[in-house]
Amino acid sequence: MAHIPDGVLSAPVLLAGAAVSLAGCAYGLRQLAAERIPQVALMSAALFVAALVHFPVGPSSVHLILNGLAGILLGWAAFPALLVALLLQAVLFGFGGLIVLGVSVMNMALPAVLCRALFVVMSRSGNRRRTMIAAGLAGGVGVMLTALLVSLALALSGQEFAAVAKLVVFAHIPVAVIESIFTAAVIGLLLRVKPEVLGFTSTEVRDE
Amino acid sequence: MSNHALRLVILAVGLLVISEPAWSHKLKVFAAAEGTHLVGYAYFSPSGRPRQAAVTVTDADGNVLATATTDDEGRFEVEAKRRVDHHITVGGGDGHVATYTIKADELPDHLPPSPPTSLPPAGEGSKPSPIATVSPALPTSEADWRTFIDQSIARQIRPLREQLDAYQEKIWWHDVLGGIGYILGLGGLAFGLSERRRWMDASPSAVAGRNRS
């Protein structure tokens, strides 16, 4: 559902999406340190595979997005990671069109960057439980913001916003719940085994 | 002594090279039911046909139903007497074996089902197929002919469709793996390029020196 096929969106929306995604990718790559490239590649592969996991919801089917997790781990580098993952999904599996790629990347990467900000603010204390709650929140918020952006893109292209938004947003509630739990679990695991990935030194993580 | 060893190595390599085609080829069988005849051929992948290879046809329990040998083109033909699964095994006699199964559904309805005809039909334990026991009345009207032909074609192409489905499933997994490979490769390339840039920035003279040599 987060993948929009070609021919649905209007030209201004396509251009805006492409511009935002291009800028985001450029910025993400510019501030990406070489030693973090393998991490970005692994996350990109995870994003690529996540979208292949479909669940039936009502008449439609939805899939994992994992953009909240990508945002927490990658920050602005979520833009290039999502670009690569979505490009391959479009080419190999026909998920979404190639022309709408810019819009799709924007729809998933902008929430990712926002999730990163949310996570950083909420987890500053290094408290383990607070950090995991922040991760769960980021995982859910990432999905719901993406659903909202998809609805918005469709609405700006002439579809009626309320009807579309209701459909897209409701369909993504189960995804948001699943990703919320999944993201919290992944971050909890990382806190335990590799806190430096999240920007903590191991002494900073506290249980209380 | 080392001379001997060298000769042995050359001999071994030579033997390997000569015998290599024998195991780089894979024997495959394709067969289809044409009425009550099972017609097919065996072939080596990528090329070649086995001559005078033994063809054995067995049922699901391993009972031999028929035997044949391939002609010079690798072709064979056996007759099906019962409407059961036919497992066609072609053995080249040199360790190559390939099998192909023709399902009972692909065979005509009028063949007797599972138990051999020589056995009394009473007391059979296997599931009798209701379709097979009804002798097929030949269609009379044009509409009947149409349905008759449609049914036959549907029966013939079903295995193909099943095969296509299985193939698509396989391709899907290949695409998933391929996509992951692309992403990791791209990551590696990006990492290599950025490392090289950093290295060149750090010591341009070292790079120039290496290029000259």
XYZ file of C-alpha atoms in Angstrom:
421
model
C 0.000 0.000 0.000
C 2.882 2.316 0.671
C 4.010 1.528 -2.847
C 2.177 3.762 -5.264
C 1.965 2.549 -8.882
C 2.897 4.772 -11.808
C 0.238 6.951 -13.345
C -1.647 7.795 -10.166
C 0.181 10.872 -8.959
C 0.173 14.274 -10.628
C 3.322 15.855 -12.018
C 3.850 18.524 -9.302
C 3.684 15.835 -6.592
C 6.159 13.663 -8.506
C 8.578 16.569 -8.939
C 8.321 17.634 -5.315
C 8.929 14.090 -4.138
C 11.916 13.660 -6.434
C 13.411 16.960 -5.259
C 12.997 16.152 -1.569
C 14.412 12.648 -2.020
C 17.359 13.871 -4.049
C 18.209 16.476 -1.430
C 17.762 13.945 1.366
C 19.989 11.387 -0.361
C 22.665 13.977 -1.058
C 22.662 15.161 2.538
C 22.538 11.611 3.895
C 25.500 10.528 1.777
C 27.496 13.668 2.507
C 27.444 13.223 6.264
C 27.804 9.439 6.111
C 31.115 8.255 7.539
C 32.802 5.456 5.602
C 32.813 3.084 8.539
C 29.020 3.282 8.756
C 28.490 2.236 5.130
C 28.243 -1.509 5.937
C 25.547 -0.727 8.502
C 23.592 1.287 5.943
C 23.910 -1.540 3.416
C 22.658 -4.119 5.913
C 19.736 -1.931 6.902
C 18.950 -1.358 3.229
C 18.881 -5.121 2.656
C 16.561 -5.493 5.649
C 14.250 -2.797 4.234
C 14.275 -4.582 0.882
C 13.264 -7.903 2.433
C 10.788 -6.404 4.934
C 8.470 -5.204 2.189
C 8.170 -8.772 0.887
C 6.492 -9.871 4.121
C 2.830 -9.321 3.404
C -0.138 -9.715 5.707
C -3.723 -9.689 4.550
C -5.719 -6.822 6.081
C -9.332 -6.686 4.997
C -9.583 -6.645 1.227
C -6.027 -5.436 0.754
C -2.660 -6.594 1.986
C 0.005 -4.615 3.780
C 3.654 -5.243 4.419
C 6.322 -4.248 6.889
C 8.087 -0.952 6.220
C 10.659 -0.739 9.036
C 11.318 2.931 8.369
C 11.201 3.786 12.071
C 13.995 1.336 12.771
C 15.923 2.570 9.744
C 15.597 6.142 10.985
C 16.823 5.318 14.480
C 19.850 3.445 13.188
C 20.734 5.527 10.136
C 19.385 9.048 10.579
C 19.645 10.900 7.285
C 21.332 7.901 5.693
C 17.856 6.340 5.679
C 17.297 8.276 2.445
C 19.941 6.463 0.347
C 19.155 3.160 2.080
C 15.472 3.440 1.193
C 16.264 4.639 -2.315
C 18.278 1.488 -3.045
C 15.779 -0.846 -1.381
C 12.762 0.668 -3.145
C 14.532 0.781 -6.489
C 15.275 -2.936 -6.312
C 11.735 -3.722 -5.157
C 10.378 -1.837 -8.139
C 12.743 -3.434 -10.635
C 12.669 -7.026 -9.366
C 9.140 -7.357 -8.040
C 7.187 -4.520 -9.617
C 6.318 -3.023 -6.227
C 5.474 0.564 -7.044
C 6.528 2.419 -10.134
C 9.882 3.830 -11.115
C 8.595 7.330 -11.815
C 7.049 7.596 -8.349
C 10.269 6.407 -6.732
C 11.081 9.926 -5.500
C 7.713 10.255 -3.793
C 7.948 6.782 -2.267
C 11.413 7.434 -0.876
C 10.231 10.727 0.568
C 7.125 9.104 2.083
C 9.227 6.575 3.971
C 12.466 8.456 4.641
C 11.047 11.728 5.976
C 9.218 9.898 8.794
C 12.438 7.951 9.387
C 14.386 11.155 9.968
C 11.651 12.471 12.260
C 11.703 9.177 14.181
C 15.418 9.614 14.660
C 14.863 13.043 16.211
C 12.101 11.702 18.436
C 14.264 8.783 19.523
C 17.288 10.953 20.287
C 15.261 13.348 22.406
C 13.463 10.616 24.331
C 16.425 8.330 24.929
C 18.955 10.953 25.942
C 19.024 9.779 29.548
C 20.287 6.327 28.615
C 17.567 4.708 30.681
C 16.984 1.275 29.184
C 13.221 1.226 29.547
C 12.774 4.786 28.288
C 14.951 4.010 25.281
C 12.925 0.945 24.394
C 9.662 2.860 24.734
C 11.121 5.551 22.496
C 12.049 2.883 19.945
C 8.572 1.353 20.022
C 7.013 4.770 19.592
C 9.349 5.579 16.707
C 8.515 2.264 15.009
C 4.774 2.955 15.164
C 5.004 6.661 14.345
C 7.189 5.945 11.317
C 4.536 3.701 9.776
C 1.621 5.992 10.552
C 3.409 9.072 9.203
C 4.200 7.168 6.018
C 0.535 6.205 5.670
C -0.411 9.871 6.148
C 2.132 11.036 3.563
C 0.868 8.449 1.059
C -2.669 9.689 1.622
C -1.505 13.256 1.230
C 0.309 12.495 -2.025
C -2.817 10.809 -3.378
C -4.994 13.678 -2.181
C -2.793 16.295 -3.850
C -3.131 14.307 -7.056
C -6.877 14.696 -7.058
C -8.221 11.852 -4.942
C -10.452 12.689 -2.060
C -8.249 12.897 1.017
C -10.657 11.741 3.712
C -11.669 8.544 1.935
C -8.149 7.565 0.904
C -6.611 8.474 4.233
C -9.159 6.421 6.105
C -8.389 3.395 3.953
C -4.599 3.716 4.028
C -4.259 4.725 7.653
C -6.604 2.052 8.969
C -4.878 -0.634 6.962
C -1.560 0.368 8.510
C -2.613 0.234 12.145
C -1.704 -3.474 12.471
C 1.606 -2.816 10.721
C 2.323 0.021 13.112
C 1.642 -2.236 16.094
C 3.853 -5.016 14.763
C 6.678 -2.652 13.859
C 6.424 -0.902 17.192
C 7.033 -4.177 19.015
C 9.683 -5.282 16.546
C 11.600 -1.998 16.716
C 11.533 -1.958 20.498
C 12.851 -5.535 20.557
C 15.656 -4.791 18.091
C 16.725 -1.670 19.955
C 16.550 -3.540 23.267
C 18.833 -6.194 21.843
C 21.239 -3.599 20.464
C 21.324 -1.809 23.825
C 22.448 -5.040 25.378
C 24.997 -6.239 22.830
C 26.116 -3.197 20.862
C 25.047 0.121 22.442
C 27.651 2.093 20.480
C 25.515 1.628 17.335
C 22.903 3.792 19.042
C 25.439 6.372 20.148
C 25.727 5.154 23.751
C 28.842 3.932 25.446
C 28.114 0.811 27.421
C 28.484 2.672 30.732
C 25.788 5.161 29.733
C 23.064 2.536 29.539
C 21.351 2.263 32.861
C 18.475 0.133 33.992
C 17.039 2.759 36.320
C 61.379 -39.537 -7.901
C 60.006 -36.050 -8.461
C 59.884 -36.900 -12.144
C 57.599 -39.812 -11.327
C 55.384 -37.614 -9.223
C 55.159 -35.093 -12.012
C 54.144 -37.810 -14.478
C 51.487 -39.034 -12.100
C 50.104 -35.542 -11.730
C 50.033 -35.044 -15.496
C 48.326 -38.408 -15.934
C 45.736 -37.581 -13.278
C 45.027 -34.180 -14.768
C 44.789 -35.722 -18.231
C 42.324 -38.324 -17.019
C 40.271 -35.671 -15.293
C 40.128 -33.588 -18.458
C 39.125 -36.580 -20.587
C 36.478 -37.858 -18.219
C 35.177 -34.409 -17.367
C 32.317 -34.402 -19.907
C 30.941 -37.575 -18.359
C 30.136 -35.907 -15.104
C 29.586 -32.374 -16.197
C 26.562 -33.598 -18.134
C 23.311 -34.114 -16.360
C 20.864 -36.626 -17.713
C 17.284 -35.447 -17.939
C 14.062 -37.029 -19.103
C 10.983 -35.511 -20.563
C 7.856 -37.497 -21.333
C 4.216 -36.901 -22.062
C 1.161 -39.079 -22.437
C -0.204 -39.245 -25.969
C -3.333 -41.284 -25.513
C -2.188 -44.494 -23.854
C 1.367 -44.106 -25.116
C 4.015 -42.547 -22.961
C 6.302 -40.832 -25.420
C 9.438 -39.098 -24.340
C 13.117 -38.663 -24.710
C 16.171 -38.529 -22.521
C 18.827 -35.898 -23.033
C 22.023 -34.693 -21.540
C 22.163 -31.147 -20.315
C 23.646 -29.097 -21.955
C 23.697 -31.302 -25.067
C 23.604 -34.861 -26.358
C 21.211 -37.797 -26.316
C 21.835 -41.172 -24.678
C 21.718 -44.120 -27.107
C 20.398 -47.529 -26.131
C 19.858 -46.499 -22.539
C 17.578 -48.633 -20.415
C 14.151 -47.202 -19.710
C 12.212 -48.623 -16.777
C 8.674 -47.662 -15.955
C 7.479 -48.336 -12.428
C 4.396 -47.485 -10.438
C 4.339 -45.736 -7.083
C 5.204 -48.979 -5.238
C 8.186 -49.710 -7.437
C 6.569 -52.515 -9.469
C 7.956 -52.578 -12.991
C 5.215 -51.801 -15.483
C 7.249 -51.756 -18.662
C 10.800 -51.566 -19.959
C 12.287 -50.157 -23.131
C 15.510 -48.789 -24.516
C 16.119 -45.445 -26.105
C 16.829 -45.240 -29.828
C 19.790 -43.385 -31.286
C 18.041 -40.086 -30.716
C 17.343 -40.852 -27.057
C 13.640 -41.349 -27.733
C 11.466 -44.033 -26.226
C 7.849 -45.028 -26.204
C 5.997 -47.345 -23.839
C 2.367 -48.178 -23.510
C 0.415 -47.432 -20.358
C -1.980 -50.218 -19.438
C -3.269 -48.762 -16.190
C -4.246 -45.321 -15.000
C -1.641 -44.917 -12.267
C 1.369 -42.713 -11.739
C 4.131 -43.806 -14.099
C 7.671 -43.184 -12.909
C 9.954 -43.325 -15.918
C 13.576 -43.977 -15.041
C 16.294 -43.756 -17.640
C 19.681 -45.090 -16.669
C 22.640 -44.533 -18.924
C 24.462 -47.435 -17.298
C 27.366 -45.170 -16.370
C 25.941 -43.679 -13.216
C 23.563 -41.275 -14.918
C 20.012 -41.701 -13.788
C 17.050 -39.484 -14.371
C 13.377 -39.873 -13.619
C 10.204 -38.274 -14.825
C 6.737 -38.886 -13.476
C 3.569 -38.945 -15.495
C 0.644 -38.527 -13.176
C -2.386 -40.789 -13.441
C -4.488 -37.702 -14.247
C -2.653 -37.228 -17.502
C -3.669 -40.646 -18.799
C -6.951 -41.330 -20.581
C -9.992 -42.084 -18.475
C -10.773 -45.429 -20.073
C -7.681 -47.188 -18.724
C -8.364 -49.386 -15.695
C -7.352 -47.778 -12.407
C -4.869 -48.820 -9.800
C -4.977 -52.647 -9.436
C -3.835 -54.696 -12.418
C -6.563 -56.066 -14.643
C -5.436 -59.606 -13.970
C -6.612 -59.308 -10.384
C -10.294 -59.826 -9.632
C -11.877 -56.407 -9.192
C -13.540 -57.481 -5.957
C -11.635 -57.017 -2.719
C -9.393 -54.303 -3.991
C -8.143 -52.028 -1.240
C -7.179 -49.041 -3.275
C -9.386 -46.101 -4.002
C -11.418 -46.667 -7.119
C -11.627 -43.666 -9.372
C -15.244 -43.040 -10.298
C -14.262 -41.279 -13.507
C -12.212 -44.170 -14.704
C -14.944 -46.743 -14.230
C -17.358 -44.837 -16.416
C -16.599 -45.741 -20.002
C -16.357 -42.533 -21.966
C -19.237 -42.062 -24.320
C -18.059 -40.290 -27.420
C -19.547 -36.834 -27.684
C -22.309 -36.445 -30.220
C -23.176 -32.784 -30.574
C -20.727 -30.018 -31.386
C -21.110 -28.516 -27.919
C -20.224 -31.880 -26.378
C -17.141 -32.040 -28.533
C -16.125 -28.630 -27.364
C -16.366 -29.528 -23.696
C -14.608 -32.818 -24.421
C -11.712 -31.031 -26.084
C -11.566 -28.362 -23.389
C -11.375 -31.026 -20.708
C -8.631 -32.883 -22.516
C -6.575 -29.772 -23.016
C -7.056 -28.727 -19.417
C -5.838 -32.135 -18.307
C -2.826 -31.990 -20.568
C -1.660 -28.545 -19.555
C -2.189 -28.918 -15.842
C 1.264 -30.376 -15.175
C 2.751 -27.499 -17.160
C 0.940 -24.980 -15.040
C 2.049 -26.708 -11.879
C 5.597 -26.651 -13.135
C 5.307 -22.957 -13.982
C 4.034 -22.211 -10.506
C 6.908 -24.060 -8.915
C 9.300 -22.265 -11.217
C 7.890 -18.867 -10.343
C 8.279 -19.607 -6.665
C 11.913 -20.489 -7.275
C 12.528 -17.338 -9.299
C 11.012 -15.276 -6.508
C 13.580 -16.587 -4.056
C 16.357 -15.976 -6.549
C 15.204 -12.380 -6.895
C 15.197 -11.900 -3.135
C 18.700 -13.272 -2.844
C 19.817 -11.293 -5.888
C 18.435 -8.076 -4.426
C 20.265 -8.622 -1.145
C 23.412 -9.307 -3.130
C 23.000 -6.092 -5.119
C 22.616 -4.043 -1.957
C 25.602 -5.575 -0.197
C 27.682 -5.200 -3.358
C 26.712 -1.563 -3.641
C 27.642 -1.048 0.003
C 31.013 -2.653 -0.608
C 31.621 -0.489 -3.647
C 30.666 2.680 -1.759
C 32.927 1.702 1.096
C 35.848 0.962 -1.218
C 35.462 4.204 -3.129
C 35.194 6.343 -0.035
C 38.211 4.629 1.506
C 40.205 5.244 -1.666
C 39.263 8.906 -1.679
C 40.332 9.263 1.934
C 43.584 7.499 1.237
C 44.299 9.684 -1.777
C 43.512 12.816 0.204
C 45.885 11.700 2.938
C 48.880 10.929 0.726
C 48.672 12.114 -2.885
C 52.392 11.495 -3.385
C 52.019 7.835 -2.453
C 49.334 7.375 -5.097
C 51.387 9.160 -7.729
C 54.368 7.026 -6.866
C 52.359 3.835 -7.170
C 50.925 4.853 -10.528
C 54.376 5.526 -11.946
C 55.740 2.126 -11.144
